[in-house]
PDB file of N, CA and C in Angstrom:
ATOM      1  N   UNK A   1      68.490 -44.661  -8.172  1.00  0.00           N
ATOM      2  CA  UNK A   1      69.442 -44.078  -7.226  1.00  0.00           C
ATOM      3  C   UNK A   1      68.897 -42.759  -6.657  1.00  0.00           C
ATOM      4  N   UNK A   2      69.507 -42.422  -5.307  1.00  0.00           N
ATOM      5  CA  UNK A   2      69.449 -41.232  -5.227  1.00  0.00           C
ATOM      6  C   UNK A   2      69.422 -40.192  -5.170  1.00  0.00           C
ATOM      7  N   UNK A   3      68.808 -38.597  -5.496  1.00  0.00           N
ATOM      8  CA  UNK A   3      69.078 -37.779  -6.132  1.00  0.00           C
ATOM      9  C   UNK A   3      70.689 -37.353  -5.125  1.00  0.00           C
ATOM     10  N   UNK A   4      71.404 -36.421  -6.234  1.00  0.00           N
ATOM     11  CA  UNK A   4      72.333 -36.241  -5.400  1.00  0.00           C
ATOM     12  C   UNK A   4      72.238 -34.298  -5.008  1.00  0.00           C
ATOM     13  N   UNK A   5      73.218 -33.973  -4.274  1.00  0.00           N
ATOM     14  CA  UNK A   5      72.983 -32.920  -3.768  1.00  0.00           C
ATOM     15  C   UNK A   5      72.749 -31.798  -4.943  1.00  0.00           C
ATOM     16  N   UNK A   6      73.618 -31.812  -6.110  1.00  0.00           N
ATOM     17  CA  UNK A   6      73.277 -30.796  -7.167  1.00  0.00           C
ATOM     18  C   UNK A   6      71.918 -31.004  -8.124  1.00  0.00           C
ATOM     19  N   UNK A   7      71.282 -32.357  -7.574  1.00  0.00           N
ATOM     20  CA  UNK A   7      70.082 -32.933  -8.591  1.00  0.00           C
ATOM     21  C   UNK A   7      69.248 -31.912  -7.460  1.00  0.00           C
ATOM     22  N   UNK A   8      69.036 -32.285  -6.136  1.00  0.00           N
ATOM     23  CA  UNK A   8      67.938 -31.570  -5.446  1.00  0.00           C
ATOM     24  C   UNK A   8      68.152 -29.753  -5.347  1.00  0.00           C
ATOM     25  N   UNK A   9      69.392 -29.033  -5.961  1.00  0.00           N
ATOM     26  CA  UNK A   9      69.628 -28.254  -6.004  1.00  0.00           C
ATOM     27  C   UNK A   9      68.616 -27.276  -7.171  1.00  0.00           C
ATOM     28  N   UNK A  10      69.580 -28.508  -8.492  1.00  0.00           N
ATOM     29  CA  UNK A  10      68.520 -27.684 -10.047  1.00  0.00           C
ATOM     30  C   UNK A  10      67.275 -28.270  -9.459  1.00  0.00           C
ATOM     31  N   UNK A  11      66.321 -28.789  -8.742  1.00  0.00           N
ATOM     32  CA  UNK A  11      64.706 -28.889  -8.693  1.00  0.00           C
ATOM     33  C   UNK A  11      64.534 -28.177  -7.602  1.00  0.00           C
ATOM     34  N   UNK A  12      64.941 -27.285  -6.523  1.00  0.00           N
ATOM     35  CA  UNK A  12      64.727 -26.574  -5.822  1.00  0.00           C
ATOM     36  C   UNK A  12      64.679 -25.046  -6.961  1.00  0.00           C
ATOM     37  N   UNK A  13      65.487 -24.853  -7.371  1.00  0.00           N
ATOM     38  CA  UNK A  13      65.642 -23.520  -8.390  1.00  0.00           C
ATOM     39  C   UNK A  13      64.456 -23.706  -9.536  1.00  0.00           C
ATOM     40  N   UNK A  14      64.386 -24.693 -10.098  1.00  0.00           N
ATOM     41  CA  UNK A  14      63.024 -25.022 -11.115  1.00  0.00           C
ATOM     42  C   UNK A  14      61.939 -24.688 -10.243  1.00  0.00           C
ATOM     43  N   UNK A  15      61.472 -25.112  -9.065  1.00  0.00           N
ATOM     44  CA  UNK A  15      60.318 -24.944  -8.175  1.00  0.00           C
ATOM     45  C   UNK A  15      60.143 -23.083  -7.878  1.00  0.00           C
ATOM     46  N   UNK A  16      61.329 -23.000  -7.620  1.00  0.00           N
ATOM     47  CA  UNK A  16      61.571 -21.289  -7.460  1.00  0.00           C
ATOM     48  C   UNK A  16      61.334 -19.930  -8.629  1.00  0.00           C
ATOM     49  N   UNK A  17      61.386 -20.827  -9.717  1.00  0.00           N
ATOM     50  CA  UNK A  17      61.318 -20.046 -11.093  1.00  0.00           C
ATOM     51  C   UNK A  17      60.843 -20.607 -12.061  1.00  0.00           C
ATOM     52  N   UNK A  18      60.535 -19.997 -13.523  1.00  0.00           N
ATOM     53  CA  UNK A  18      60.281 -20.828 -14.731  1.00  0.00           C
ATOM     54  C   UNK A  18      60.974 -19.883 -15.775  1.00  0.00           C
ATOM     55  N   UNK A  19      61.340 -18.884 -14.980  1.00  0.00           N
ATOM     56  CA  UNK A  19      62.594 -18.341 -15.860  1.00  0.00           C
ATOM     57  C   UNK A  19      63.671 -18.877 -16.427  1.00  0.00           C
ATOM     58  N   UNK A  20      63.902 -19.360 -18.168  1.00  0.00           N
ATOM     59  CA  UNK A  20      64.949 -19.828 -18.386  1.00  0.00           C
ATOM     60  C   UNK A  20      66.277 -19.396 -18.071  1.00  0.00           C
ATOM     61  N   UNK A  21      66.725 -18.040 -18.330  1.00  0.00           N
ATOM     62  CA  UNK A  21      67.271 -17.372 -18.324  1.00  0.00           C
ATOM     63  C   UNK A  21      68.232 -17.272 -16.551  1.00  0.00           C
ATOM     64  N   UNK A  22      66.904 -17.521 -16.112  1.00  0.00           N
ATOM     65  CA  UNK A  22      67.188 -17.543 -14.033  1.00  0.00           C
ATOM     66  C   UNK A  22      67.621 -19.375 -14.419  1.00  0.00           C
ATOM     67  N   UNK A  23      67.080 -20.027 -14.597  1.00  0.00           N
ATOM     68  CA  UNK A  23      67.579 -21.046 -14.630  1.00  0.00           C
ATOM     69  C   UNK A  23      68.998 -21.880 -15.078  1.00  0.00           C
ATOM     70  N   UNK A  24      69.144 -21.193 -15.984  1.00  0.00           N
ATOM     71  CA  UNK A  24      70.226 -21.471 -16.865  1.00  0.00           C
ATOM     72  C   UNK A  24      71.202 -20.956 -16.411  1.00  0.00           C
ATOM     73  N   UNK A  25      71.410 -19.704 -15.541  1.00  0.00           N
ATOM     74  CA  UNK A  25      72.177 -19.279 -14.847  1.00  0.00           C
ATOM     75  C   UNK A  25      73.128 -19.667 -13.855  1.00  0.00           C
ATOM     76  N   UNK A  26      71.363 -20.515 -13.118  1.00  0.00           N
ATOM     77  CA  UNK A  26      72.254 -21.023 -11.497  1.00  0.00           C
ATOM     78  C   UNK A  26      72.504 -22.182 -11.694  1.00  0.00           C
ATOM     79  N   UNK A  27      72.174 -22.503 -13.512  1.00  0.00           N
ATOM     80  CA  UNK A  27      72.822 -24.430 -13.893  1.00  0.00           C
ATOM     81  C   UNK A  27      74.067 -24.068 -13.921  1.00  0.00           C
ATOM     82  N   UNK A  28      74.573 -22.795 -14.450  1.00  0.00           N
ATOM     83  CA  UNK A  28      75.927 -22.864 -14.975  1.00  0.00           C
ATOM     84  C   UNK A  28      77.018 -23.121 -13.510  1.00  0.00           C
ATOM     85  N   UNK A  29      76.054 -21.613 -12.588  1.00  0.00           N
ATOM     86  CA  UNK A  29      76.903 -21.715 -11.342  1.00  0.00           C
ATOM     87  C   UNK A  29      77.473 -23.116 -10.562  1.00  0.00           C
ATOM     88  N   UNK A  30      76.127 -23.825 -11.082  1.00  0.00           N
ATOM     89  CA  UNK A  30      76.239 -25.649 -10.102  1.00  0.00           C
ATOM     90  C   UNK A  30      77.360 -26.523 -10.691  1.00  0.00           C
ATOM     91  N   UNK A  31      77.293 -26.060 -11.828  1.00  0.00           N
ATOM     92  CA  UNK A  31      78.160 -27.256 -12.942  1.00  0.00           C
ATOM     93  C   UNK A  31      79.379 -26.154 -13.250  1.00  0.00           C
ATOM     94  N   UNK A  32      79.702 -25.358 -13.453  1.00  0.00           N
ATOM     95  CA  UNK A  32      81.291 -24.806 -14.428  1.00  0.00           C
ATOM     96  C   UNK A  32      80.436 -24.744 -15.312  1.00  0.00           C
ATOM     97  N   UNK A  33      81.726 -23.665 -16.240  1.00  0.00           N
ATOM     98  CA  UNK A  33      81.108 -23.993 -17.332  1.00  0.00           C
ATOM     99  C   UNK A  33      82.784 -24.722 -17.933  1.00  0.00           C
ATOM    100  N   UNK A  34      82.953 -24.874 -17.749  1.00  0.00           N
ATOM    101  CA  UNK A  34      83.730 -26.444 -18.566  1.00  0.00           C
ATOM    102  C   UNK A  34      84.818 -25.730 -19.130  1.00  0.00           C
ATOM    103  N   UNK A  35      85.476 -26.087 -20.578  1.00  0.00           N
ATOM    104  CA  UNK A  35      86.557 -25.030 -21.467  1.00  0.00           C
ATOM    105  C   UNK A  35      85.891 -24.406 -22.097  1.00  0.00           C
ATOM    106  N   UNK A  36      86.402 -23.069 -22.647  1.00  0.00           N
ATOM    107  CA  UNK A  36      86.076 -22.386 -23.618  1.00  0.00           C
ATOM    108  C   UNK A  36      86.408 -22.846 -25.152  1.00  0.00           C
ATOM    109  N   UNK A  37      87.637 -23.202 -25.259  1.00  0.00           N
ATOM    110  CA  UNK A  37      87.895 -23.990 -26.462  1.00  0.00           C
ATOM    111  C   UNK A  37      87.978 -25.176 -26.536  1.00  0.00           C
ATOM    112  N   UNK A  38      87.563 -25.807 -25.612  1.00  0.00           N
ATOM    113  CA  UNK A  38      87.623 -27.423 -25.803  1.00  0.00           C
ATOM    114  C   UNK A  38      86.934 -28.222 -26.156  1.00  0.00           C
ATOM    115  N   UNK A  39      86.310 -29.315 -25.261  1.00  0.00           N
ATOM    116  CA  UNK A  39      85.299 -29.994 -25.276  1.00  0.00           C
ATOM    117  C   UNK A  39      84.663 -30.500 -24.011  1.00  0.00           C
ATOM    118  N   UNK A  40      85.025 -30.500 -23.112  1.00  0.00           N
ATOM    119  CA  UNK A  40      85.135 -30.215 -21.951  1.00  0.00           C
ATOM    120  C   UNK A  40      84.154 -29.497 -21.035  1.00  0.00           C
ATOM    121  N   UNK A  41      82.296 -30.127 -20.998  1.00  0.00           N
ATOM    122  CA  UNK A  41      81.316 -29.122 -21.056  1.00  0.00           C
ATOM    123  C   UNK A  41      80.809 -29.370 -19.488  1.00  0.00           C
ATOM    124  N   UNK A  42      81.742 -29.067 -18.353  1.00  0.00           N
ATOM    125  CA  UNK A  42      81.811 -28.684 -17.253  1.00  0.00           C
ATOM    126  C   UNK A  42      82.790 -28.978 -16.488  1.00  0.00           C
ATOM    127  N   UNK A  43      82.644 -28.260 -15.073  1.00  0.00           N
ATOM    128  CA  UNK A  43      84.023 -28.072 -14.615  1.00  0.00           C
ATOM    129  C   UNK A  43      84.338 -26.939 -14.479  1.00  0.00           C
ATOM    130  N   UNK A  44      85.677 -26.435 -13.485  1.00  0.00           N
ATOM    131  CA  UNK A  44      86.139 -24.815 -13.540  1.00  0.00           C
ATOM    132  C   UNK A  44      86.545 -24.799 -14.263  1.00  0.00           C
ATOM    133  N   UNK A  45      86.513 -23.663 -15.098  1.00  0.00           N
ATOM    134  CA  UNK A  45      87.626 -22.770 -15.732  1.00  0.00           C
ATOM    135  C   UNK A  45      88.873 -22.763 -15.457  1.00  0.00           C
ATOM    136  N   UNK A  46      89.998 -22.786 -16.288  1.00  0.00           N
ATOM    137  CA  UNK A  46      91.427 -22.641 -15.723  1.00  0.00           C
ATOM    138  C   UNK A  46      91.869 -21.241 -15.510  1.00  0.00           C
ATOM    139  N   UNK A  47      90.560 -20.489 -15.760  1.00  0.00           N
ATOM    140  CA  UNK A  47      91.723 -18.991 -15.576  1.00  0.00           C
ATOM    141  C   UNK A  47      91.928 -18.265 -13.623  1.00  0.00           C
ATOM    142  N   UNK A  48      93.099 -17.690 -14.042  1.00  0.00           N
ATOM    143  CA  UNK A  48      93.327 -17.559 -13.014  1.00  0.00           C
ATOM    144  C   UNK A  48      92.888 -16.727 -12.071  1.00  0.00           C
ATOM    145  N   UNK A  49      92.639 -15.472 -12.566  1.00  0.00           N
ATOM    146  CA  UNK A  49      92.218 -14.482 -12.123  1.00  0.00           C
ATOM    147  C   UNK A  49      90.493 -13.750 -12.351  1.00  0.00           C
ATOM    148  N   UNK A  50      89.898 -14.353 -13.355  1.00  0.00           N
ATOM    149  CA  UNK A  50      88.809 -13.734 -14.005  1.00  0.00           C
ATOM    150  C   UNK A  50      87.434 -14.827 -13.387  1.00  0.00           C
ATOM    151  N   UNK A  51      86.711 -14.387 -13.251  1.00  0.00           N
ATOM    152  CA  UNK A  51      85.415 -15.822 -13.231  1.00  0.00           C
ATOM    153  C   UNK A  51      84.316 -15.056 -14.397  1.00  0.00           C
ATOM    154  N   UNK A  52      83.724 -16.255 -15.204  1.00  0.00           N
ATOM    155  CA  UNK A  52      82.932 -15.599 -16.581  1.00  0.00           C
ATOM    156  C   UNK A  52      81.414 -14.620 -15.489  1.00  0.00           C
ATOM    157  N   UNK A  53      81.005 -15.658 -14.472  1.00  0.00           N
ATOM    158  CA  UNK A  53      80.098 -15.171 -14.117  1.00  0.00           C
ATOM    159  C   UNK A  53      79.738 -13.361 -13.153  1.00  0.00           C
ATOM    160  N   UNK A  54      80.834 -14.034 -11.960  1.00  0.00           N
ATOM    161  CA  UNK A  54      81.011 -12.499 -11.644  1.00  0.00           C
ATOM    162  C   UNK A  54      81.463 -10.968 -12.487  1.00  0.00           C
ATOM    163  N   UNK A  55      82.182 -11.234 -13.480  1.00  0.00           N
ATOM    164  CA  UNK A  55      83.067 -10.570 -14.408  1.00  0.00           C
ATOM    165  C   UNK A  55      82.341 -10.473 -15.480  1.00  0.00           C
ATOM    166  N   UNK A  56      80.863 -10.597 -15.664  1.00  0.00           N
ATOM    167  CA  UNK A  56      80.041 -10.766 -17.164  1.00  0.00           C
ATOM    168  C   UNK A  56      79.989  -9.289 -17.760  1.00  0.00           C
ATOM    169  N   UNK A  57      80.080  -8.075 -16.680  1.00  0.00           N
ATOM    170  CA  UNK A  57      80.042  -6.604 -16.813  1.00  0.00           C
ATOM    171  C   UNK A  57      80.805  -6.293 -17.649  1.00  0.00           C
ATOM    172  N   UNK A  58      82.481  -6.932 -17.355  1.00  0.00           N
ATOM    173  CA  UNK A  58      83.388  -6.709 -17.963  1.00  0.00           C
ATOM    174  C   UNK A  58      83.643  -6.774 -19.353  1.00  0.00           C
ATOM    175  N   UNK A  59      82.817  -7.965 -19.674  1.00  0.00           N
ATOM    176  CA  UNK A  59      83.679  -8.314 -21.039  1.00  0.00           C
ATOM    177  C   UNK A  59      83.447  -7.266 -21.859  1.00  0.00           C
ATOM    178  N   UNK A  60      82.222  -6.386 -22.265  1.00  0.00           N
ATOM    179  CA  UNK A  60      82.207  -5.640 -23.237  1.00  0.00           C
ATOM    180  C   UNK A  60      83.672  -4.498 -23.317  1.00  0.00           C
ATOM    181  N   UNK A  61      84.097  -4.207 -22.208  1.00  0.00           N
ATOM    182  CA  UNK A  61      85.253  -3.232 -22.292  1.00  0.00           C
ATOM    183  C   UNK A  61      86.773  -4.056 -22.406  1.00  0.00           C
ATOM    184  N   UNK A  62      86.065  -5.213 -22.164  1.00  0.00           N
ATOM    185  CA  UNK A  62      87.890  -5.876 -22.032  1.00  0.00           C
ATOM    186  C   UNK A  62      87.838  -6.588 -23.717  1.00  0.00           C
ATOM    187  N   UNK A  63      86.839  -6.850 -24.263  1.00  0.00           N
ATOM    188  CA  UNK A  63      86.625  -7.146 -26.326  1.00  0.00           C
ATOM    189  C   UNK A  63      86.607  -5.886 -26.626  1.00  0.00           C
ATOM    190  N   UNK A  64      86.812  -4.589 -26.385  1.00  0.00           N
ATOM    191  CA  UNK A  64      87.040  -3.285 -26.741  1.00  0.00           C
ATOM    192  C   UNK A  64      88.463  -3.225 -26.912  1.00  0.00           C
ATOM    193  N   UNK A  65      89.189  -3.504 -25.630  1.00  0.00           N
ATOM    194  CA  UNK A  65      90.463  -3.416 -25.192  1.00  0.00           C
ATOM    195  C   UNK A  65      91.321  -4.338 -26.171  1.00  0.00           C
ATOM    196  N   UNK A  66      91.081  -5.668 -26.191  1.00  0.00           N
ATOM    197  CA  UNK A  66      91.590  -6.442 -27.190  1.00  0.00           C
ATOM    198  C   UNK A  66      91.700  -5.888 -28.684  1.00  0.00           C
ATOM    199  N   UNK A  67      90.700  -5.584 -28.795  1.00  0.00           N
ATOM    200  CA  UNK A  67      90.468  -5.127 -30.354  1.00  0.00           C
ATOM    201  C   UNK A  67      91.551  -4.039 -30.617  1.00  0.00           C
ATOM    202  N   UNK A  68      91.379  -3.095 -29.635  1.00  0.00           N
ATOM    203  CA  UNK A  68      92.407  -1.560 -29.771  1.00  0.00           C
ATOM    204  C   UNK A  68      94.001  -2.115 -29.882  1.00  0.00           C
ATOM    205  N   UNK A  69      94.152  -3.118 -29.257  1.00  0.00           N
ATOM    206  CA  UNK A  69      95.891  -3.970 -29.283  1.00  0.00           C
ATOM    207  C   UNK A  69      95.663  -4.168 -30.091  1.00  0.00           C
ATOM    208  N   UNK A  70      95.079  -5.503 -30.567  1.00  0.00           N
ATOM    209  CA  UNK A  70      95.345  -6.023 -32.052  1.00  0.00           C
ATOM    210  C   UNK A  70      95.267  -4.724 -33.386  1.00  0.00           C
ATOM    211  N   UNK A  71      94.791  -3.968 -33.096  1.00  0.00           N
ATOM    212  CA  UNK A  71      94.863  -3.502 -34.212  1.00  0.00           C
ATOM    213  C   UNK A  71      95.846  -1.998 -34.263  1.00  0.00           C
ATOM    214  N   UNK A  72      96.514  -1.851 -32.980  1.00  0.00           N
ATOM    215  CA  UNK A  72      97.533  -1.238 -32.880  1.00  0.00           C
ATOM    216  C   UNK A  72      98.826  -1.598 -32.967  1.00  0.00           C
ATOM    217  N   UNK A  73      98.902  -2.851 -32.110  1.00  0.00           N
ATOM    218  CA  UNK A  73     100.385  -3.640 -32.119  1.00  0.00           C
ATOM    219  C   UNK A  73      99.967  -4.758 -32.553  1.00  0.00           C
ATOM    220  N   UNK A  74      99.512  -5.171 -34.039  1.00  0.00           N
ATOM    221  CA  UNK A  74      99.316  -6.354 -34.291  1.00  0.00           C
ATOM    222  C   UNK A  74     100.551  -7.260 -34.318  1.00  0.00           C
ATOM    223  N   UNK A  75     101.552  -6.966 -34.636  1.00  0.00           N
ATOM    224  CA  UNK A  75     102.632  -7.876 -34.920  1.00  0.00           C
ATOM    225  C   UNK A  75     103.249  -8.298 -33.333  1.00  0.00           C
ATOM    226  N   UNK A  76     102.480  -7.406 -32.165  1.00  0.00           N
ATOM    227  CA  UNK A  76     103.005  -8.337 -30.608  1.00  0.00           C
ATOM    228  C   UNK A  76     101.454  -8.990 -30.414  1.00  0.00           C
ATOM    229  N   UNK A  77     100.561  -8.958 -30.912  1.00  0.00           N
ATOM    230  CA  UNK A  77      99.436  -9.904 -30.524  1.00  0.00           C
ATOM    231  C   UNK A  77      99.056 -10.702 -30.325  1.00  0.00           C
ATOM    232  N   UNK A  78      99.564 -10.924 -32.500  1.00  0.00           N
ATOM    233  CA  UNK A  78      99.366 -11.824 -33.039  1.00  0.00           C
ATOM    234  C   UNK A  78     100.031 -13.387 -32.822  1.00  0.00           C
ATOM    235  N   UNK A  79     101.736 -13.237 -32.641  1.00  0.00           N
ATOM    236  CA  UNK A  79     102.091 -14.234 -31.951  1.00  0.00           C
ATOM    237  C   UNK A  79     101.530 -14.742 -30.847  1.00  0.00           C
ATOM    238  N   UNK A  80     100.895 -13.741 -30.196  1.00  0.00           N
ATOM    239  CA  UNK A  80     100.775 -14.557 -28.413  1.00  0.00           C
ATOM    240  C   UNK A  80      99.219 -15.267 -28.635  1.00  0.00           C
ATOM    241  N   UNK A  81      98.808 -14.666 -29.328  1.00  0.00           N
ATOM    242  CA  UNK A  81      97.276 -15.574 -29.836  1.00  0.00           C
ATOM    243  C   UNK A  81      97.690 -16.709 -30.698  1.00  0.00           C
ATOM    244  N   UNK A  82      98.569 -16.941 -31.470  1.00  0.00           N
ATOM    245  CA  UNK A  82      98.566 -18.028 -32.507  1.00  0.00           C
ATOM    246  C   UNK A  82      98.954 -18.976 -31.107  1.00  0.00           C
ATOM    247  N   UNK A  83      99.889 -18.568 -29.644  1.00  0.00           N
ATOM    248  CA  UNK A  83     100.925 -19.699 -29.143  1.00  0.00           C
ATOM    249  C   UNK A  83      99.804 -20.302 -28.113  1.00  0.00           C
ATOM    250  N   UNK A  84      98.955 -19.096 -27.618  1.00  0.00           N
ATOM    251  CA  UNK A  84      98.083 -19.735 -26.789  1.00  0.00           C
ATOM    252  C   UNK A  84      96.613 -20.664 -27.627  1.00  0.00           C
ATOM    253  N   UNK A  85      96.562 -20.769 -29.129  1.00  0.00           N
ATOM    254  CA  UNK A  85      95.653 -21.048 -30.042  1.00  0.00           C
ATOM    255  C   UNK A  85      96.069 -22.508 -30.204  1.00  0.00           C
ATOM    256  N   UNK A  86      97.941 -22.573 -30.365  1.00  0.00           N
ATOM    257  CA  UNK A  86      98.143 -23.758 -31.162  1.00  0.00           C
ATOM    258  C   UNK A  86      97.704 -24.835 -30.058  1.00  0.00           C
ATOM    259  N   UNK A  87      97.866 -24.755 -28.807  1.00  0.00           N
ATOM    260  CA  UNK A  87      97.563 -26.226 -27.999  1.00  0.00           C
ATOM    261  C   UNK A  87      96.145 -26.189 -27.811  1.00  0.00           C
ATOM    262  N   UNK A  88      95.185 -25.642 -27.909  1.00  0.00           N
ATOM    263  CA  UNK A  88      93.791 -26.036 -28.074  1.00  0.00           C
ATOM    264  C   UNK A  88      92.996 -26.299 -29.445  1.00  0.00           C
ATOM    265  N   UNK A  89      91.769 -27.170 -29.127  1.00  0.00           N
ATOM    266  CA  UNK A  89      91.592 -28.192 -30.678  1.00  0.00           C
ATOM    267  C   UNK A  89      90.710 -26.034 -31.189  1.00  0.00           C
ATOM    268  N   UNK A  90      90.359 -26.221 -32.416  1.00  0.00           N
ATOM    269  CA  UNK A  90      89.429 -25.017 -33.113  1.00  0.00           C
ATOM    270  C   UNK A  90      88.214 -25.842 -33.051  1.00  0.00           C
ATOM    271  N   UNK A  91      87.395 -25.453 -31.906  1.00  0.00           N
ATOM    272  CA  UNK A  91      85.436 -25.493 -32.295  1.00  0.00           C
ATOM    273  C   UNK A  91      84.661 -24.624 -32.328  1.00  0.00           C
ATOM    274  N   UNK A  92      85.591 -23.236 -32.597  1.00  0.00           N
ATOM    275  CA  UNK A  92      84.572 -22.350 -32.363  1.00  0.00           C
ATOM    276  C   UNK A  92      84.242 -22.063 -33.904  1.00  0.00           C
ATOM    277  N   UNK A  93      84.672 -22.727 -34.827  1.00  0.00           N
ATOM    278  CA  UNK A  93      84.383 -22.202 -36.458  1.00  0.00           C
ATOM    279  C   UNK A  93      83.721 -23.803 -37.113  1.00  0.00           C
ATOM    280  N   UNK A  94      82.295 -24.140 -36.653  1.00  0.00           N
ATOM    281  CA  UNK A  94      82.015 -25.403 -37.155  1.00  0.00           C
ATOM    282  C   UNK A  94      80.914 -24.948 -37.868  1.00  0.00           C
TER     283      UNK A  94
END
């Protein structure tokens, strides 16, 4: 068959680089990266407001930010993490 538009995409970027790192990048951009807790290994993201890629600056201050709640108001946290926890499967502890 023939290649399709995201096949001639990743071999245009391979031709352009041999940087994994550059590579792996603009795979993610082509494909999603899928769920975070799921299984689900492409595709958008469901969030609403955030994108992982543009927003990569962020995370170190916003896992700062989290941390300072939880461990200030743990008892309003903790519920809202167990409610948004219970409907997704656990793969991040295998």
């Amino acid at each position: 068959p023939p290649l399709s538009q995201i096949g001639r995409q990743r071999l245009g970027i391979m031709r352009e680089t041999n940087d994994g790192f550059i590579i792996a990048e603009k795979d993610l951009e082509l494909r999603g990266p899928g769920e975070m807790l799921g299984t689900r290994q492409t595709g958008l993201l469901q969030f609403k407001v955030a994108d992982l890629m543009r927003d990569a600056d962020l995370l170190p201050a916003v896992r700062d930010a989290a941390q300072a709640l939880l461990e200030r108001w743990p008892q309003h946290v903790s519920p809202l993490l167990d409610r948004w926890l219970r409907h997704g499967q656990q793969y991040g502890q295998v």
